[in-house]
Every structure is written in structure tokens, then in C-alpha cells.
Coordinates of C-alpha atoms in Angstrom, one line a residue:
M1 CA 35.9 20.9 83.2
E2 CA 35.7 18.2 80.6
D3 CA 38.9 16.1 79.9
P4 CA 39.7 17.1 76.5
I5 CA 41.2 13.8 75.7
E6 CA 38.1 11.8 76.3
T7 CA 36.1 14.4 74.5
I8 CA 37.8 13.8 71.2
S9 CA 36.2 11.7 68.4
L10 CA 38.2 8.5 66.8
Q11 CA 38.6 9.9 63.1
D12 CA 42.2 9.6 61.6
Q13 CA 43.3 13.2 62.4
D14 CA 41.9 13.1 65.5
K15 CA 43.7 10.0 66.7
L16 CA 47.0 11.6 66.1
I17 CA 46.0 14.5 68.1
K18 CA 45.2 12.4 70.8
T19 CA 47.9 10.7 70.6
E20 CA 50.0 14.0 70.7
L21 CA 48.1 15.1 73.5
N22 CA 49.0 12.0 75.5
N23 CA 52.7 12.3 74.7
F24 CA 52.7 15.9 75.8
T25 CA 51.1 14.6 79.3
A26 CA 53.5 12.2 79.5
L27 CA 56.5 14.6 79.0
I28 CA 54.9 17.0 81.8
I29 CA 54.6 14.2 84.2
N30 CA 58.2 12.8 83.7
G31 CA 59.7 16.3 83.5
F32 CA 57.9 17.5 86.8
T33 CA 58.7 13.9 88.7
T34 CA 62.6 14.2 87.9
G35 CA 62.7 18.1 88.6
I36 CA 63.4 18.9 84.9
L37 CA 60.6 20.9 84.3
Q38 CA 61.2 23.0 87.2
D39 CA 64.9 23.6 86.2
K40 CA 63.7 24.8 83.1
A41 CA 60.9 26.9 84.6
M42 CA 63.7 28.8 86.6
Q43 CA 66.0 29.1 84.0
L44 CA 63.9 30.3 81.4
F45 CA 61.1 32.0 83.0
N46 CA 62.0 32.8 86.7
V47 CA 59.0 30.7 88.0
T48 CA 59.0 28.4 90.9
L49 CA 57.3 25.1 90.0
S50 CA 56.1 23.5 93.5
D51 CA 53.1 21.6 92.6
L52 CA 51.7 19.8 89.6
L53 CA 47.9 18.6 89.0
V54 CA 47.8 16.9 85.7
Q55 CA 44.2 15.3 84.1
K56 CA 45.4 12.1 82.6
P57 CA 43.7 10.5 79.9
N58 CA 41.0 8.5 80.7
S59 CA 40.9 10.1 84.2
N60 CA 37.2 11.8 83.6
G61 CA 38.4 15.2 84.6
T62 CA 40.1 14.0 88.0
D63 CA 43.1 16.1 88.9
A64 CA 46.1 13.8 89.6
P65 CA 48.7 15.0 91.7
I66 CA 52.6 14.3 90.4
K67 CA 55.4 14.4 92.9
K68 CA 59.1 14.3 92.4
I69 CA 60.3 10.8 92.6
N70 CA 62.6 9.4 95.4
R71 CA 63.9 6.2 95.5
I72 CA 63.1 2.2 94.8
I73 CA 62.0 0.0 97.8
V74 CA 61.8 -3.6 97.6
Q75 CA 58.5 -4.5 99.6
Q76 CA 58.8 -8.5 98.2
E77 CA 62.1 -10.6 96.9
A78 CA 62.4 -12.6 94.3
D79 CA 62.3 -16.3 96.1
R80 CA 62.3 -20.0 95.3
C81 CA 63.7 -19.6 92.1
K82 CA 64.6 -22.2 89.6
E83 CA 66.7 -22.2 86.0
M84 CA 64.5 -20.7 83.1
V85 CA 61.2 -20.8 84.6
P86 CA 59.6 -18.1 86.6
C87 CA 60.7 -17.9 90.3
E88 CA 57.5 -19.4 92.6
V89 CA 57.7 -15.7 94.4
Q90 CA 58.0 -12.9 92.2
P91 CA 59.6 -9.4 93.3
V92 CA 57.4 -6.6 94.1
L93 CA 59.0 -2.9 94.4
K94 CA 57.6 0.4 95.5
V95 CA 58.5 3.5 94.4
V96 CA 58.2 6.5 97.0
D97 CA 58.1 10.0 96.4
E98 CA 60.0 13.3 97.6
N99 CA 57.8 13.3 100.7
V100 CA 59.4 9.9 102.2
K101 CA 61.4 10.3 105.3
K102 CA 64.8 8.3 104.6
T103 CA 65.1 7.5 108.3
M104 CA 61.4 5.8 108.4
N105 CA 60.9 2.4 109.4
F106 CA 59.9 0.1 106.1
F107 CA 57.1 -0.7 107.9
N108 CA 55.5 2.8 109.0
Q109 CA 55.7 3.8 105.7
N110 CA 52.2 5.3 104.6
K111 CA 50.4 5.5 101.1
D112 CA 51.0 9.3 100.8
D113 CA 54.7 8.2 100.2
L114 CA 53.9 6.1 97.1
L115 CA 55.2 7.7 94.1
L116 CA 51.3 7.6 92.3
N117 CA 49.8 8.3 89.0
M118 CA 52.8 7.7 86.8
A119 CA 51.9 5.1 84.7
N120 CA 51.8 6.0 80.7
E121 CA 51.7 3.9 77.4
E122 CA 53.6 6.8 75.7
F123 CA 56.7 7.3 77.8
P124 CA 56.6 4.6 80.7
W125 CA 58.8 4.4 83.6
I126 CA 60.3 1.2 83.3
V127 CA 62.4 -0.9 85.9
E128 CA 64.9 -3.3 84.7
A129 CA 66.2 -6.4 86.5
E130 CA 69.9 -7.6 86.4
I131 CA 72.1 -10.2 88.1
Y132 CA 75.0 -9.5 90.3
D133 CA 77.4 -10.6 92.9
S134 CA 76.5 -13.8 91.6
D135 CA 79.0 -17.3 91.7
S136 CA 78.1 -18.1 88.4
P137 CA 79.2 -15.0 86.3
S138 CA 77.1 -16.2 83.4
A139 CA 73.8 -16.2 85.1
Q140 CA 71.3 -13.6 84.0
I141 CA 67.5 -12.8 84.0
V142 CA 65.8 -14.1 81.4
V143 CA 61.7 -14.3 80.4
Q144 CA 61.1 -10.9 82.0
T145 CA 63.6 -8.5 82.3
E146 CA 61.8 -5.6 83.1
A147 CA 58.6 -4.4 84.6
S148 CA 56.5 -0.9 84.7
L149 CA 55.8 1.6 87.5
E150 CA 52.0 1.3 87.7
D151 CA 49.7 4.4 89.0
D152 CA 49.3 3.0 92.3
G153 CA 53.1 3.3 92.9
Y154 CA 54.2 -0.4 92.8
V155 CA 56.4 -2.4 90.1
R156 CA 55.2 -6.3 90.0
F157 CA 57.0 -8.6 88.0
E158 CA 55.2 -11.8 87.1
N159 CA 57.3 -14.1 85.3
M160 CA 61.1 -13.3 86.2
S161 CA 63.3 -16.3 85.8
I162 CA 67.1 -17.0 86.3
S163 CA 68.9 -18.7 83.5
E164 CA 70.9 -21.4 85.2
I165 CA 71.5 -22.9 88.6
T166 CA 73.6 -21.2 90.8
S167 CA 73.9 -21.1 94.7
S168 CA 74.2 -17.4 95.2
F169 CA 73.4 -14.4 93.6
K170 CA 71.6 -10.8 93.9
I171 CA 69.5 -8.7 92.0
R172 CA 69.9 -5.3 91.1
Y173 CA 66.9 -2.7 89.8
K174 CA 67.3 0.2 88.0
F175 CA 65.1 2.4 86.2
K176 CA 65.4 3.1 82.8
T177 CA 65.7 6.5 81.5
P178 CA 61.9 7.4 79.9
Q179 CA 62.0 8.4 76.1
G180 CA 61.2 11.7 75.9
L181 CA 64.2 12.5 79.1
T182 CA 66.8 10.8 76.8
D183 CA 68.7 14.2 76.3
S184 CA 68.9 15.3 79.7
N185 CA 71.3 14.9 82.5
Y186 CA 68.7 12.7 84.8
T187 CA 70.2 10.0 86.4
P188 CA 67.2 7.6 87.5
P189 CA 67.3 5.9 90.8
S190 CA 68.3 2.3 91.3
L191 CA 68.6 -0.3 94.1
A192 CA 71.0 -3.2 94.6
S193 CA 68.9 -5.7 96.7
T194 CA 71.7 -7.2 99.7
K195 CA 69.6 -10.2 99.9
S196 CA 71.8 -13.7 98.6
L197 CA 69.2 -15.7 96.5
S198 CA 69.7 -19.1 94.8
S199 CA 68.5 -20.9 91.8
S200 CA 67.9 -24.5 91.6
K201 CA 66.9 -27.3 89.0
A202 CA 63.6 -26.7 87.1
E203 CA 61.2 -29.5 87.4
F204 CA 59.0 -29.7 83.9
S205 CA 55.7 -31.5 82.9
C206 CA 53.6 -31.4 79.9
I207 CA 50.3 -30.6 78.6
S208 CA 48.1 -31.7 75.9
D209 CA 47.1 -28.8 73.7
Q210 CA 43.9 -30.6 72.7
S211 CA 41.4 -31.5 75.4
N212 CA 38.6 -34.1 75.6
M213 CA 39.7 -35.5 72.3
V214 CA 37.8 -38.2 70.7
V215 CA 39.2 -40.5 68.2
V216 CA 38.6 -43.2 65.7
E217 CA 39.4 -46.8 66.1
N218 CA 42.3 -47.1 63.2
E219 CA 42.3 -43.5 61.9
F220 CA 45.3 -41.1 62.1
F221 CA 45.2 -38.1 64.7
D222 CA 48.0 -35.9 65.8
L223 CA 48.8 -34.7 69.0
S224 CA 50.6 -31.1 70.0
I225 CA 52.2 -31.5 73.6
S226 CA 53.5 -28.4 75.3
V227 CA 56.5 -28.4 77.9
I228 CA 55.2 -26.4 81.3
D229 CA 56.8 -25.4 84.7
K230 CA 55.3 -27.8 87.2
F231 CA 55.0 -25.3 89.9
S232 CA 53.2 -22.4 87.6
S233 CA 51.8 -24.6 84.7
K234 CA 53.3 -22.1 82.7
Q235 CA 54.5 -22.8 79.2
V236 CA 58.7 -23.2 79.1
K237 CA 60.1 -22.0 75.7
N238 CA 63.4 -21.6 74.5
L239 CA 64.2 -25.5 75.8
D240 CA 67.9 -25.6 73.6
W241 CA 69.4 -22.9 75.8
K242 CA 72.1 -25.5 77.3
N243 CA 72.0 -27.6 73.9
H244 CA 70.1 -30.4 75.9
T245 CA 69.4 -33.4 73.8
W246 CA 65.5 -34.2 74.5
Q247 CA 63.7 -37.5 74.0
A248 CA 59.9 -37.6 73.9
T249 CA 57.8 -41.1 74.5
I250 CA 54.0 -41.2 74.0
G251 CA 51.9 -44.0 75.5
I252 CA 48.4 -44.4 76.6
H253 CA 47.5 -43.9 80.4
K254 CA 45.1 -46.4 81.7
M255 CA 42.9 -44.9 84.4
E256 CA 40.7 -46.9 87.1
K257 CA 37.8 -45.5 86.0
C258 CA 38.0 -46.2 82.5
Q259 CA 38.3 -49.4 80.4
A260 CA 40.9 -48.8 78.2
E261 CA 41.7 -51.2 75.5
G262 CA 43.8 -51.5 72.3
S263 CA 47.3 -49.9 72.1
L264 CA 48.6 -46.8 70.6
Q265 CA 50.3 -47.5 67.4
V266 CA 53.3 -45.6 66.3
D267 CA 54.4 -47.3 62.9
S268 CA 53.5 -44.2 60.8
L269 CA 54.7 -41.8 63.5
N270 CA 55.9 -38.6 62.6
T271 CA 57.2 -36.5 65.2
S272 CA 58.8 -32.7 65.2
A273 CA 60.1 -30.3 68.1
Y274 CA 60.0 -26.7 68.2
L275 CA 62.3 -26.1 71.2
A276 CA 62.1 -22.2 71.1
D277 CA 58.0 -22.6 71.6
G278 CA 58.4 -25.4 73.8
V279 CA 56.2 -27.6 72.0
F280 CA 56.5 -31.3 70.7
N281 CA 53.9 -32.4 67.6
F282 CA 53.1 -36.2 67.2
E283 CA 51.8 -36.8 63.7
N284 CA 49.8 -39.9 62.2
L285 CA 49.1 -42.1 65.5
Y286 CA 46.3 -44.4 65.9
I287 CA 44.5 -46.7 68.3
N288 CA 43.8 -50.0 67.0
K289 CA 40.9 -51.1 69.4
T290 CA 37.9 -48.9 70.9
G291 CA 38.2 -48.5 74.5

């Protein structure tokens, strides 16, 4: 049987129909995995729903089995965190289905226990992370506070960061109720990790937004610099989070293989800082000698 969603053309009216079919598919999947659909079938039609196969959009007609959600398991804890920059080790969660045995050893779980085929754009399953049991009451998760459940049964954070230096904290993970199920009595699973973590002082570096720039002697040029995390090289934004006073200096760095001559002239320099973006701009620079 052809996937009806795949065979729809992309006219405006058809796009609307396609979106509605996607929404309907997502509602069915979410309703079954939470048990809401089974309860409704029994209440309204006295029918027992024990299994569900769904042809998801872009599945090329492949049937995807849907299972009931059981719980969250932390496969990889966050680690080596620093204030306001992504932890060097990002957390990875796995979500298991109703078939998992609660007494089963973590390392003996098999792939069949994973809650598969749950990713959808319309009503995604989103895990939200928050700090608890911290010695710094104001510490919180920043940059990336949530991540979506993927089709392979995993939730992967990529940029989870901690707002400040703290010697001890723990992380709680909890599913947000997907849109479309918010009027139900369903309570999504959550997990409070018992591992105690810490966050240390961040180390910053900077990088020019222009590479291999060629300038002309005694002619003005501009330079834009981004602040980055020294470990991940990711740009650091919201530099005003602690109301620090930032000072930026600029100069010529001489390299052994280059015969740098002249000096960088800043008598007409204009500077601007965009702390929310982590960017410093230097305008009207010039070098007074070719080198």
C-alpha cells in the first residue's frame, strides 16, 4: 500500500491536507504510547487495543510498531561542566517501552526495549532538564534546556550548559506533555539523576569572523571578533550574564615564518560590543607599513 502522505502533491490545499494527516498520525501515536487511546477505545467501543502499527510520513510505506512508554534511563551523564558554556560531556538519555523488565540490569537491556518510532515534528516528545539539590540556589540549565526524543529511542543534548560555578548539583529530566494531550490526565515520566555534578570557571578564547584578510597599507579596515569556548570552539553568547566589565585589546601577532612590519594604528578606532551575541567589532583600523 502506498503511503498516502508521500503521494500528495504540494499545492497549497494539498499542503494543508498533508499537515492535517501528519497531525493525525502524531495524535494516534502519542495517544497509544500513553494508553489514552486504549482507554478511549474501551470506554466508547468496548474494544481492546493491544498493538498498533503506523505508517509514518516519509516511511515509504513501512509499518512502524508503537509501544507504550515506560521510563527514562540516563545512558550518559553530563560531565566536566563550566559556567555558561556547553558541558564537555553531554547527557544522553534512553527511553524504554512497556516490555522492559524493571529488575533487568542496565547493561543487559536489548534494543527491543527502546521506545522506537516516536519522533514527529507536529507533537514531539520533549525532555526538559532542570537543576535540583544544588549548593547554589540560583544555578540553572542554560543555552539548551530541552531535547527531543528521536526515532531510535534516544534523547541527545548537544549544548547543555550551567549558569554559574557550583561545587555540587544534580539534574532532573522530565517529559513535557506533548501538544494535543495537554487536556488529558496523563503524567509523563521523569527521572531525577542521583549523580552529583559540579561546574567550574569557563575558559574563553576568540576568533576572527574574517579569514585570510588582505589589507592595504594605510587604508582603513574593520575586524569582527567572536568570543568562543576554549574547549568546544562554540560561540559564547549572553556575555553580560554577571554584569562583568569587558575589556578588549587588539594588536599584531608576529609569527616566526612571517616578516611582519609596521604597526597597527588605532588613532581613529571605533569599537562596539554586542554582548548578547558575544561579538566585538573594531572599525577604522589600519597598518602603516606593508609586511
